[in-house]
CSV table of C-alpha atoms in Angstrom, one decimal:
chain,number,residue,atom,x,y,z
D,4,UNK,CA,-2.1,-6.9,22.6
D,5,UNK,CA,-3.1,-4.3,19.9
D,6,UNK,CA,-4.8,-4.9,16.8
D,7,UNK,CA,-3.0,-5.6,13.6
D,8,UNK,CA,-3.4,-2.4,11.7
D,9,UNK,CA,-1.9,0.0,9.2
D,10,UNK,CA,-2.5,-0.7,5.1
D,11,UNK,CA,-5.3,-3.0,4.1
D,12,UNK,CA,-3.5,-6.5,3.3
D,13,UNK,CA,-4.6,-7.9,0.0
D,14,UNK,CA,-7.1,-10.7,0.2
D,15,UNK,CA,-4.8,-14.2,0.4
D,16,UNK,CA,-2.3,-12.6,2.5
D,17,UNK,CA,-1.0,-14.8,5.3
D,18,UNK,CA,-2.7,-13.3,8.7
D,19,UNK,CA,0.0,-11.6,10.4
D,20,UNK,CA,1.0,-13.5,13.7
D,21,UNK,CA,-1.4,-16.0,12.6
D,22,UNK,CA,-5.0,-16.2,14.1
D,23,UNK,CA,-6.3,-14.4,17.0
D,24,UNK,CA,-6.7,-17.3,18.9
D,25,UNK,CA,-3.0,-18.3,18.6
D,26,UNK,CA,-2.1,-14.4,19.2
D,27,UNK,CA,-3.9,-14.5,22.4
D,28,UNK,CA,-2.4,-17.5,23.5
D,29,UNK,CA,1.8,-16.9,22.8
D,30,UNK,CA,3.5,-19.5,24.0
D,31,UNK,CA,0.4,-21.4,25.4
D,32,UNK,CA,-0.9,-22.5,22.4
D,33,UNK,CA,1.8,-25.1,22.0
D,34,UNK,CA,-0.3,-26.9,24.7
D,35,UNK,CA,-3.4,-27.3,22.6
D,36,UNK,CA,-4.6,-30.9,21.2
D,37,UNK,CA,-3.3,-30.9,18.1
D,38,UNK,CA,-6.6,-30.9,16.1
D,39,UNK,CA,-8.2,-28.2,18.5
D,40,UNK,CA,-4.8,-26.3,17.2
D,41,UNK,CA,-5.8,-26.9,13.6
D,42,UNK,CA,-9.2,-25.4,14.2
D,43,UNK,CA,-8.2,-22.6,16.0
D,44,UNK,CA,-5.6,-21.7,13.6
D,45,UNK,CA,-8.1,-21.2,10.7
D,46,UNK,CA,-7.8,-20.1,7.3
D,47,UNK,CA,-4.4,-18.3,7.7
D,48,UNK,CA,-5.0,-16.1,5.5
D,49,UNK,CA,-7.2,-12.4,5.2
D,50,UNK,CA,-10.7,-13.3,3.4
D,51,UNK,CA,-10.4,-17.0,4.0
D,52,UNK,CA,-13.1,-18.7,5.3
D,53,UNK,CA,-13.6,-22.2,7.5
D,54,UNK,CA,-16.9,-24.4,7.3
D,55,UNK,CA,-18.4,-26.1,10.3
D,56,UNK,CA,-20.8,-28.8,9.9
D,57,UNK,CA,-22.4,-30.7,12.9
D,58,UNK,CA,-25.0,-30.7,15.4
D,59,UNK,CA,-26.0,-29.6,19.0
D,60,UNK,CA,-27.4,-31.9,21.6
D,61,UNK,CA,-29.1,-29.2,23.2
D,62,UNK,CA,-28.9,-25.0,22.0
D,63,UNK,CA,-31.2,-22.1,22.2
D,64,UNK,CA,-32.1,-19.8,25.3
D,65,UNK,CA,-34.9,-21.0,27.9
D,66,UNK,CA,-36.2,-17.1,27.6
D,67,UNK,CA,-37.3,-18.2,24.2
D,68,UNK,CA,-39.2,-15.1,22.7
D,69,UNK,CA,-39.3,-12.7,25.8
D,70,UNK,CA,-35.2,-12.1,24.3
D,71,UNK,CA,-37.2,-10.5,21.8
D,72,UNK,CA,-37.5,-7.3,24.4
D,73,UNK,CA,-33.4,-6.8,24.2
D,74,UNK,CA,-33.1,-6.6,20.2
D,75,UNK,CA,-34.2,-2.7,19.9
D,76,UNK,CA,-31.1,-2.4,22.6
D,77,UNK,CA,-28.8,-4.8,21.3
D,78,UNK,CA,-29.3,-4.9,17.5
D,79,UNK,CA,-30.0,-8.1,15.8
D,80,UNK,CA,-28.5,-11.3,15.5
D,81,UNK,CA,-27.8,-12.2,18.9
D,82,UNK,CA,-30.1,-13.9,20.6
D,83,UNK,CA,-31.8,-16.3,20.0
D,84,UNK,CA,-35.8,-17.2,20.7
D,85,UNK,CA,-36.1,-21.0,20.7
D,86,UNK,CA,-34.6,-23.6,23.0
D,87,UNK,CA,-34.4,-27.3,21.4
D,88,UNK,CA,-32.3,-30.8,21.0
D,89,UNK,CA,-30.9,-32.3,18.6
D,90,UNK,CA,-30.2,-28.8,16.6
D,91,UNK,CA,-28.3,-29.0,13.8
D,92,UNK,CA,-26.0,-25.7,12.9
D,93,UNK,CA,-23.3,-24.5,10.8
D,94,UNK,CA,-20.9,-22.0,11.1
D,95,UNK,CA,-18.1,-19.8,8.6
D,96,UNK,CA,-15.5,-18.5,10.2
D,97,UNK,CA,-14.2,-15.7,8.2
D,98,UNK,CA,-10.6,-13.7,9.0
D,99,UNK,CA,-12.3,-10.0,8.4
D,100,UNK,CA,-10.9,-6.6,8.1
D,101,UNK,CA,-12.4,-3.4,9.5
D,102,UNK,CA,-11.3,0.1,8.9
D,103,UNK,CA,-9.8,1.2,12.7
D,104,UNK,CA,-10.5,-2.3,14.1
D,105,UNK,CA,-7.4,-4.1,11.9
D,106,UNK,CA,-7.8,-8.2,11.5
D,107,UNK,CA,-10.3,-9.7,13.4
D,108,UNK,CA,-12.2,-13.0,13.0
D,109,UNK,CA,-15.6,-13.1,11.9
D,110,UNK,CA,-18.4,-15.9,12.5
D,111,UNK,CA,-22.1,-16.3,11.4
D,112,UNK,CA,-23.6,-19.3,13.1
D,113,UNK,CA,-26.8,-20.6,11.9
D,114,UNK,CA,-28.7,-22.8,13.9
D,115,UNK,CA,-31.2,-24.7,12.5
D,116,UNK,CA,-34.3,-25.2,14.8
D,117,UNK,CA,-37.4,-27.1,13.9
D,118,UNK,CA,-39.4,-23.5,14.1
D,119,UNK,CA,-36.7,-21.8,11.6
D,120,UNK,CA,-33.2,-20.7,11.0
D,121,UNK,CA,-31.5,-18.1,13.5
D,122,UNK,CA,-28.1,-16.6,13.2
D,123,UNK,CA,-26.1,-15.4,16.3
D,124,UNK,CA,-23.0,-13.2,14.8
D,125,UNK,CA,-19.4,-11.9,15.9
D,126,UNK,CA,-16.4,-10.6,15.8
D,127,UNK,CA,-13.3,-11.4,17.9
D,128,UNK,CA,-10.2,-8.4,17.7
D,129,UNK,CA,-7.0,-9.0,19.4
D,130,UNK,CA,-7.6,-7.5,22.7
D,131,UNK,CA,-6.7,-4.5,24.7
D,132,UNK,CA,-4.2,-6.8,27.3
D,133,UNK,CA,-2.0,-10.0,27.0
D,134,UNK,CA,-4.0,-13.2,26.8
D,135,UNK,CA,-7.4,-11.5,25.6
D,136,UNK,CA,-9.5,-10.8,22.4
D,137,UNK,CA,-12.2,-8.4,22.2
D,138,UNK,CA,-15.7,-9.7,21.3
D,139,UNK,CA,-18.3,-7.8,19.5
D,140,UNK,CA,-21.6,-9.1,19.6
D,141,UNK,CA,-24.5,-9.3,17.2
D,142,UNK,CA,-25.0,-7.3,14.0
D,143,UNK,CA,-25.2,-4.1,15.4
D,144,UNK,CA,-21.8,-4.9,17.8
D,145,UNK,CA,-23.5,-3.0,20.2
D,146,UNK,CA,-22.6,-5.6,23.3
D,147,UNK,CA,-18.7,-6.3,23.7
D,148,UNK,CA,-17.0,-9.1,26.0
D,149,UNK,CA,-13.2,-9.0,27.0
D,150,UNK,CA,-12.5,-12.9,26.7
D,151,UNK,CA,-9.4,-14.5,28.7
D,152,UNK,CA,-8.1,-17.2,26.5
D,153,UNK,CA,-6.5,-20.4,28.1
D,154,UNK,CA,-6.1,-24.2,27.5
D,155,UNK,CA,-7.4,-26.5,29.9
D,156,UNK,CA,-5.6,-29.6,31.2
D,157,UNK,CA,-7.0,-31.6,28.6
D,158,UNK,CA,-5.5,-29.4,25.7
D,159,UNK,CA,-9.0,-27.5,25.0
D,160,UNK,CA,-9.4,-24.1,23.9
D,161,UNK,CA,-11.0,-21.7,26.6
D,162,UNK,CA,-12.7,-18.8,26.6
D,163,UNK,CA,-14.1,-17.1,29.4
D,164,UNK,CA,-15.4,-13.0,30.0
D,165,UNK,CA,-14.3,-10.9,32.2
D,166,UNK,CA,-15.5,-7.7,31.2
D,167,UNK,CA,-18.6,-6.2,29.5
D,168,UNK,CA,-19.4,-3.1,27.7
D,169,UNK,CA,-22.6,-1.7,25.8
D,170,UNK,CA,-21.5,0.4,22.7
D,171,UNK,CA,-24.0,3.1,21.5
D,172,UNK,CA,-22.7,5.6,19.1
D,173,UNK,CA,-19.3,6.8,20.2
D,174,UNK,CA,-20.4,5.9,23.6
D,175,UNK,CA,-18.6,3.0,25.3
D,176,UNK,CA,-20.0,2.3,28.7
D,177,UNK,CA,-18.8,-0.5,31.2
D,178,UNK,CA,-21.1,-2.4,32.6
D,179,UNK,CA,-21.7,-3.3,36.5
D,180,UNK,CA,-21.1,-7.0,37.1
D,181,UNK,CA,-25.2,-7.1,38.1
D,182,UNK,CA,-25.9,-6.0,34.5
D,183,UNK,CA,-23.1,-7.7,33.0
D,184,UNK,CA,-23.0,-11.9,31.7
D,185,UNK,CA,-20.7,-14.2,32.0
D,186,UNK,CA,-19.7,-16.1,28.9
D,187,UNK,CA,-17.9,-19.4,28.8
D,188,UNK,CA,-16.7,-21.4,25.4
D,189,UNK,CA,-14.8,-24.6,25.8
D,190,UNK,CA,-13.7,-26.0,22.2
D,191,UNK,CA,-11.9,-29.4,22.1
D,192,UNK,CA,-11.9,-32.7,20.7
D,193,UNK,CA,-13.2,-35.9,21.2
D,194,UNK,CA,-10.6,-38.6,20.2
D,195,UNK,CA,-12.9,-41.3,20.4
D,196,UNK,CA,-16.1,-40.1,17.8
D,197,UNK,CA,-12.5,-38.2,16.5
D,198,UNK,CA,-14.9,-35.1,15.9
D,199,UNK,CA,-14.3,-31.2,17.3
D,200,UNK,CA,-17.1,-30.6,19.9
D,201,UNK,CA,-18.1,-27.1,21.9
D,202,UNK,CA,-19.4,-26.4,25.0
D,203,UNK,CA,-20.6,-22.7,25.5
D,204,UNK,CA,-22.8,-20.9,27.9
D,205,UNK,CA,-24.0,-16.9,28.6
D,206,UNK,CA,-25.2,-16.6,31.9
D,207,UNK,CA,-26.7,-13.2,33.6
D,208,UNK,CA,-26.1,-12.9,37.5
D,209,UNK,CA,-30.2,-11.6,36.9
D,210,UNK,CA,-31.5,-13.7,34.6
D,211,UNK,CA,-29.4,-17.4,34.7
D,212,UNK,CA,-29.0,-18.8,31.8
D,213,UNK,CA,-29.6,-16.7,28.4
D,214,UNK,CA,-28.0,-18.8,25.9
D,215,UNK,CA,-26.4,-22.3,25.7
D,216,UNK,CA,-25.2,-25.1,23.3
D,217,UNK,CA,-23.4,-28.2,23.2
D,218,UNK,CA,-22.7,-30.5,20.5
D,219,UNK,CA,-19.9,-32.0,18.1
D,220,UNK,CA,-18.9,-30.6,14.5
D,221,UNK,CA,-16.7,-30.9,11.6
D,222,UNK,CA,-14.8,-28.3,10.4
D,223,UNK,CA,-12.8,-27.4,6.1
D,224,UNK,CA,-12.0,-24.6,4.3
D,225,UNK,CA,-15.0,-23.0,2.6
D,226,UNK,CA,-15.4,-23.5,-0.8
């Protein structure tokens, strides 16, 4: 699947095949709880934006500040240096343009640990194959992720990497499955709290564990 691209569309402008998420998916997405449809749908439209409200039970990486030694590499923005419960976060999810890149989906998070506020930002393109989006990390979108998009039995969204590349400059280099992560994002819903709720994990065949969270959220258009 390639990116929607051509003319800029005017801000307001229903997304073109709707969001990425449901783009990804085709025909699959019709198998999606209905409100984990809702919130993967989004805005639906270029420059609208999507609140989330709510609060992990656990988030942060156990590497705490030694991920402080991969920011000149990677650029800002994506990991994180504290590792806490009870964390409470919000995200916007924003459908984005970029000049060569077409519509995309863009999200700051912000989670809100007792030591200070940290943001972990991204991008998601439509991907290169059927069934995948693209996923540029961090501010500098130096790291990228091929995600496979599926929905579990239980109607959840799923996102899991297969692929990994570090982008410097013009430069676009693959990376061996020992230097690689694998990242996993469940989003679904809990009918009896009746709130969304996320489950998502990076994980380095090296390192274990580099970044994690869990919790429940709310989601509305952004004022």
């Amino acid at each position: 699947m390639s990116a929607v691209s051509g003319p800029r569309p005017e801000p307001g402008a229903a997304v073109p095949g709707g969001s990425v998420f449901l783009q990804a998916l085709g025909a699959e997405a019709a198998r999606l709880h209905p409100e984990v449809r809702r919130y993967a749908a989004g805005s639906g439209v270029v420059g609208g934006a999507v609140a989330v409200t709510g609060e992990f039970e656990v988030a942060g990486s156990r590497w705490r500040k030694l991920n402080l030694f991969a920011r000149p590499l990677v650029g800002p923005h994506l990991f994180v240096t504290a590792f806490e419960l009870d964390v409470p976060f919000q995200v916007v999810n924003t459908v984005v343009w970029d000049n060569g890149g077409g519509l995309g989906l863009g999200a700051e998070r912000v989670f809100r640990f007792s030591s200070g506020d940290q943001r972990f930002v991204d991008v998601l393109r439509p991907g290169e194959t059927p069934g995948t989006l693209r996923n540029l990390l961090g501010s500098a979108r130096r790291v990228e992720l091929e995600l496979r998009c599926s929905v579990t039995d239980a109607g959840h969204l799923r996102l899991v990497s297969e692929r990994a590349w570090l982008r410097l400059g013009r430069l676009r280099v693959r990376l061996p499955a020992l230097l690689s992560v694998r990242a996993e994002v469940v989003d679904g819903y809990d009918d009896v709290a009746g709130r969304n709720i996320v489950d998502a994990s990076v994980r380095s065949p090296l390192l274990g564990t580099v970044l994690e969270y869990r919790g429940a959220f709310r989601h509305e258009p952004a004022s």
